[in-house]
Short mmCIF file of C-alpha atoms in Angstrom, two decimals:
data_model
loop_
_atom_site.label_atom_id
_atom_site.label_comp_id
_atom_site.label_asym_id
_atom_site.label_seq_id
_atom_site.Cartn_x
_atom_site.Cartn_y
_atom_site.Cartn_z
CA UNK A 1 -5.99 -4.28 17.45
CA UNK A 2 -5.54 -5.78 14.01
CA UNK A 3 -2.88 -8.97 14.29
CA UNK A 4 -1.10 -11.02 11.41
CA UNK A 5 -3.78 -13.91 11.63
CA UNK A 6 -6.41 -14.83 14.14
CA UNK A 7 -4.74 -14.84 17.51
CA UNK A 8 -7.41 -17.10 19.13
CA UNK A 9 -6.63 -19.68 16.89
CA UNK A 10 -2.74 -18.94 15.59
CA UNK A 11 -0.83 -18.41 19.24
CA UNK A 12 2.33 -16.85 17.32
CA UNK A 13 0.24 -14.15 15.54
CA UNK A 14 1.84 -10.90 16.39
CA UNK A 15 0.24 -7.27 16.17
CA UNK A 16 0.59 -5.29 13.24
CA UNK A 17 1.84 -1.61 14.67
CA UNK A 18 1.36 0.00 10.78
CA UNK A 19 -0.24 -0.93 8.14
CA UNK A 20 -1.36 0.82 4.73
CA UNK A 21 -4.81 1.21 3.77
CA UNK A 22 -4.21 -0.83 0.97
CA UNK A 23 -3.23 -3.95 2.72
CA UNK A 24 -5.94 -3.37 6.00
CA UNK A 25 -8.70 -3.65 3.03
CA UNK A 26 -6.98 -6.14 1.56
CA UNK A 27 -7.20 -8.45 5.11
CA UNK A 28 -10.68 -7.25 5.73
CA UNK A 29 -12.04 -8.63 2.37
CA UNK A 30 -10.72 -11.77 2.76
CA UNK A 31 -11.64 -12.47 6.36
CA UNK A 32 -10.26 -11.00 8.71
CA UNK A 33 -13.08 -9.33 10.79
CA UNK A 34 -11.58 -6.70 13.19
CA UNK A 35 -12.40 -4.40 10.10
CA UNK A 36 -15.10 -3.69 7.98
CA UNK A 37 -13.90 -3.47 4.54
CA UNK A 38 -15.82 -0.17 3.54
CA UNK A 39 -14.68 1.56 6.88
CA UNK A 40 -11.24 2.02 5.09
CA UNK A 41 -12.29 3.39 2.43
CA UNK A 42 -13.22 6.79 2.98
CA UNK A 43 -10.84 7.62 5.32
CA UNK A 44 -7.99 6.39 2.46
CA UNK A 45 -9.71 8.73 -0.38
CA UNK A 46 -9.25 11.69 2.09
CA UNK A 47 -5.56 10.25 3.28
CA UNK A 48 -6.85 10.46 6.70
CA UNK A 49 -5.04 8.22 9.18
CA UNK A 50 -6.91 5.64 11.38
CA UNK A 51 -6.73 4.27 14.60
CA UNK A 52 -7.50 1.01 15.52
CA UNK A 53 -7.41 0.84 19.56
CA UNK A 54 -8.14 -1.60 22.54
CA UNK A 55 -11.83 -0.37 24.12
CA UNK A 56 -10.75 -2.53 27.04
CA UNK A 57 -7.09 -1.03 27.66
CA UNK A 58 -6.74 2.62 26.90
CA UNK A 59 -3.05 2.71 27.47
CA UNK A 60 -2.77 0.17 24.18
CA UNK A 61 -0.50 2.11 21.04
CA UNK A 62 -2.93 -0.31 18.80
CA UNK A 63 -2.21 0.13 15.36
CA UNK A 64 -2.05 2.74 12.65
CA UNK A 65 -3.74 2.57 9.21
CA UNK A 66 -1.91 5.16 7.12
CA UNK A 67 -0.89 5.68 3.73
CA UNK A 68 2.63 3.40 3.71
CA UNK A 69 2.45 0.89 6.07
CA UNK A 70 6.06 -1.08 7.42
CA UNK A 71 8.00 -1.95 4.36
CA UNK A 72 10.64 -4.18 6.98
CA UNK A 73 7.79 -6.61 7.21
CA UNK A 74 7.41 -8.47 3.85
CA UNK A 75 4.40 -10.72 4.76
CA UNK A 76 2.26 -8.65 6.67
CA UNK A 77 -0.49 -11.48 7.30
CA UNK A 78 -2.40 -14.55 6.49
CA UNK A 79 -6.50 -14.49 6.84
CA UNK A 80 -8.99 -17.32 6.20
CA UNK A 81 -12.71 -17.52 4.98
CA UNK A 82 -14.05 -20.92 5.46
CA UNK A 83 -16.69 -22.49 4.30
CA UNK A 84 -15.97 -21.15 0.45
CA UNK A 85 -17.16 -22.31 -2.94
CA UNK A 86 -15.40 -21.91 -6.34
CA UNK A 87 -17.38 -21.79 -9.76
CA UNK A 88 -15.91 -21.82 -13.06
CA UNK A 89 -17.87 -20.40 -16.12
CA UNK A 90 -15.96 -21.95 -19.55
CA UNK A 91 -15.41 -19.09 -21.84
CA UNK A 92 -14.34 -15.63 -21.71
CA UNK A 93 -16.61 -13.52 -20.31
CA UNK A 94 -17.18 -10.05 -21.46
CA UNK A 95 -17.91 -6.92 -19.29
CA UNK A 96 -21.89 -7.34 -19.46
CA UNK A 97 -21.70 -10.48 -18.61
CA UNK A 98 -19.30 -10.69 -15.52
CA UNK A 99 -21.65 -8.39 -14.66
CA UNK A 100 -24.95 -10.41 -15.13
CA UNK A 101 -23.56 -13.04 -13.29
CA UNK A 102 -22.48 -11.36 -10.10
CA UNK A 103 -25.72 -9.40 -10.41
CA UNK A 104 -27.47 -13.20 -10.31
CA UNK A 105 -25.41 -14.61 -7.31
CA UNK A 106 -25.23 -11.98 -5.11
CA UNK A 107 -29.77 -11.86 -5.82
CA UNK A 108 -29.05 -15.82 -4.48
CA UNK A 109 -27.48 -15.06 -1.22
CA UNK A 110 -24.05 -15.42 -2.14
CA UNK A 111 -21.24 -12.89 -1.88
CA UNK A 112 -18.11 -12.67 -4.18
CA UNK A 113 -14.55 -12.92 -2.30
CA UNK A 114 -12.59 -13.08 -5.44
CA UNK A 115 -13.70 -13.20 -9.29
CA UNK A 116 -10.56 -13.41 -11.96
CA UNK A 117 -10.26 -14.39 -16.20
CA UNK A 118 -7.90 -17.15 -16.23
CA UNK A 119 -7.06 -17.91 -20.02
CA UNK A 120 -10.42 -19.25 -21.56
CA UNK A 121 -12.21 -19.80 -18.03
CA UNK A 122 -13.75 -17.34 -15.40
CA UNK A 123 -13.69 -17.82 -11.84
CA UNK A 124 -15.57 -16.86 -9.12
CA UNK A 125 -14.72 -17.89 -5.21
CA UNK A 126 -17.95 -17.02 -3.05
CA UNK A 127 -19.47 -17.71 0.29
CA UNK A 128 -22.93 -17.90 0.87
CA UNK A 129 -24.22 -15.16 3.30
CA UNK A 130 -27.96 -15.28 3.68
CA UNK A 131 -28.96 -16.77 6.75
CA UNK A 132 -32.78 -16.25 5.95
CA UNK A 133 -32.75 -19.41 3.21
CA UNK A 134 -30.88 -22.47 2.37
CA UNK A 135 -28.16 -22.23 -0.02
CA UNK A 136 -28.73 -23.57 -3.16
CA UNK A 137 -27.35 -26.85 -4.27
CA UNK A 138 -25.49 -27.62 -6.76
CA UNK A 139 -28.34 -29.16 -8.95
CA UNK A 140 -30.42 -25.69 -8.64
CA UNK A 141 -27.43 -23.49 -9.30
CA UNK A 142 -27.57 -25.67 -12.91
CA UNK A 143 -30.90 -25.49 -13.25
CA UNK A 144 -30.23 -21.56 -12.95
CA UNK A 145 -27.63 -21.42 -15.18
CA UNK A 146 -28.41 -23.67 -17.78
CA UNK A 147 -26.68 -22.36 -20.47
CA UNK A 148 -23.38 -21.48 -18.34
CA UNK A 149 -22.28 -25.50 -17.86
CA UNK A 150 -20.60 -24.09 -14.38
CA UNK A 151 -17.90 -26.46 -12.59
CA UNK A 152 -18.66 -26.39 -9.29
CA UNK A 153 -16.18 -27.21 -6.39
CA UNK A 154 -17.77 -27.22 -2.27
CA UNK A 155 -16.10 -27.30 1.00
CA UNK A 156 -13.11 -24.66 0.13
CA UNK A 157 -11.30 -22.54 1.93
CA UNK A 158 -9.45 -19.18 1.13
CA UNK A 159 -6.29 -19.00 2.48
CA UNK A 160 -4.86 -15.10 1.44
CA UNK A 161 -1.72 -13.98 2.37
CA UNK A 162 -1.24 -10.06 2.65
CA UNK A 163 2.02 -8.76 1.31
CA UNK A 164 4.38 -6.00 0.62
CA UNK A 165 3.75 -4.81 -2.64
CA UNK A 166 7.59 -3.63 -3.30
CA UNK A 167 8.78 -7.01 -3.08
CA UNK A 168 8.08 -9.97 -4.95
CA UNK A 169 9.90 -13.16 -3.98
CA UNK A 170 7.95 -13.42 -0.74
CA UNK A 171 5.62 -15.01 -3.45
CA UNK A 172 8.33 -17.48 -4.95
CA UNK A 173 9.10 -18.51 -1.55
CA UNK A 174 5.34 -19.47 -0.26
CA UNK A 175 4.57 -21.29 -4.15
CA UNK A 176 7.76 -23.20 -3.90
CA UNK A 177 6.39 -23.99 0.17
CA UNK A 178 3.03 -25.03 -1.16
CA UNK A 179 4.25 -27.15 -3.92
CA UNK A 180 6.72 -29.06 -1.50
CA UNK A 181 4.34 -29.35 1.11
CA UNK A 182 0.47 -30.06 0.18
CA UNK A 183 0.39 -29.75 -3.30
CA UNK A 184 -2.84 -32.42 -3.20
CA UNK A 185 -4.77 -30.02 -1.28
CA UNK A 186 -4.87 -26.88 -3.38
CA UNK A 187 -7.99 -26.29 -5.50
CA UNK A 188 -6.70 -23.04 -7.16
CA UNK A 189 -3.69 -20.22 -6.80
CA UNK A 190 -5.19 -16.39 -7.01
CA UNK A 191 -2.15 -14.20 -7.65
CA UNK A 192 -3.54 -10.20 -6.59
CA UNK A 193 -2.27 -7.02 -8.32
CA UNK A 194 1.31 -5.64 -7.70
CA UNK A 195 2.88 -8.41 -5.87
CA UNK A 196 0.15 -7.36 -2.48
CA UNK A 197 -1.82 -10.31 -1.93
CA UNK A 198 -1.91 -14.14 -2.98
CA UNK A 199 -4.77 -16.52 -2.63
CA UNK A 200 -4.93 -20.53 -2.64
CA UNK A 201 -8.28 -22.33 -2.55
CA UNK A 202 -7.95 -25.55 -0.64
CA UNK A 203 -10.08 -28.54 0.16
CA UNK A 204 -11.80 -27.59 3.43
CA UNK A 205 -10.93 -30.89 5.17
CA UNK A 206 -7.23 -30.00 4.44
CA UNK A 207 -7.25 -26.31 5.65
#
């Protein structure tokens, strides 16, 4: 079934009995990989519930995608993609060209996790996902974009916690946790539409 984080790796991660389809799309584009992200999709335009069960123990309950998932738990869960690589394009960007870029990457090998306009820069968070051909470096993805000057920052990792969207301090709470704990090792803060989701980019050797 799907769990609040990676049991084989996070011992207290519990199950997830309901959850909306919002928030299972939400965990399966930022890594957790029980679930396809486009399997939700359909199924959510058509408000058809889905049933995510154990093929190994058919007397499992499993868990429920519906429309509303549990509004009693506030922070549904926390999913990682490793291995992550932020750029930052100075400027802001207009529609044609947010498009040209991702167009450009994703012809590279590389897909998008998050893209966002912060003030006067644009920033994209990608992995690299072609296993036919080396990922470029740094000095080719320059070369590329010549004209871009791109900041470039390796060895990241996406941490995303998975909220519920009717509340908002859960938020407060992990920003104030963050800047008390390992304030050194964030990169970048990602805040997602209506309170559902926040992401923070950290070094990879302090994930």
């Amino acid at each position: 079934g799907i769990f609040s984080a990676n049991p084989e790796t996070i011992l207290r991660a519990r199950q997830l009995p309901k959850l909306s389809y919002q928030q299972a799309l939400l965990m399966a584009q930022f890594g957790a990989k029980v679930l396809h992200p486009r399997a939700s999709q359909p199924v959510a335009e058509k408000n058809i519930p889905m049933y995510v069960r154990c093929t190994t123990n058919s007397q499992h309950p499993g868990n429920i995608i519906a429309n509303q998932g549990n509004p009693e738990i506030i922070v549904k869960a926390i999913v990682t993609e490793a291995a992550t690589q932020q750029i930052v394009i100075p400027g802001y960007l207009s529609t044609s060209e947010i498009k040209r870029f991702s167009e450009q990457f994703l012809s590279l090998g590389f897909d998008e996790l998050l893209t966002c306009q912060i003030e006067d820069n644009y920033h994209m968070v990608l992995n690299y996902v072609n296993k036919d051909q080396v990922q470029p470096s740094d000095k080719q993805l320059s070369e590329i974009f010549l004209d871009s000057q791109l900041r470039i920052k390796n060895n990241c990792a996406l941490i995303t916690l998975v909220g519920e969207s009717t509340a908002y301090k859960w938020i407060e709470a992990v920003i104030d946790f963050l800047n008390n704990s390992a304030p050194e090792s964030i990169v970048a803060v990602y805040y997602g539409e209506n309170n559902s989701r926040l992401s923070v980019l950290v070094s990879d050797t302090k994930c």
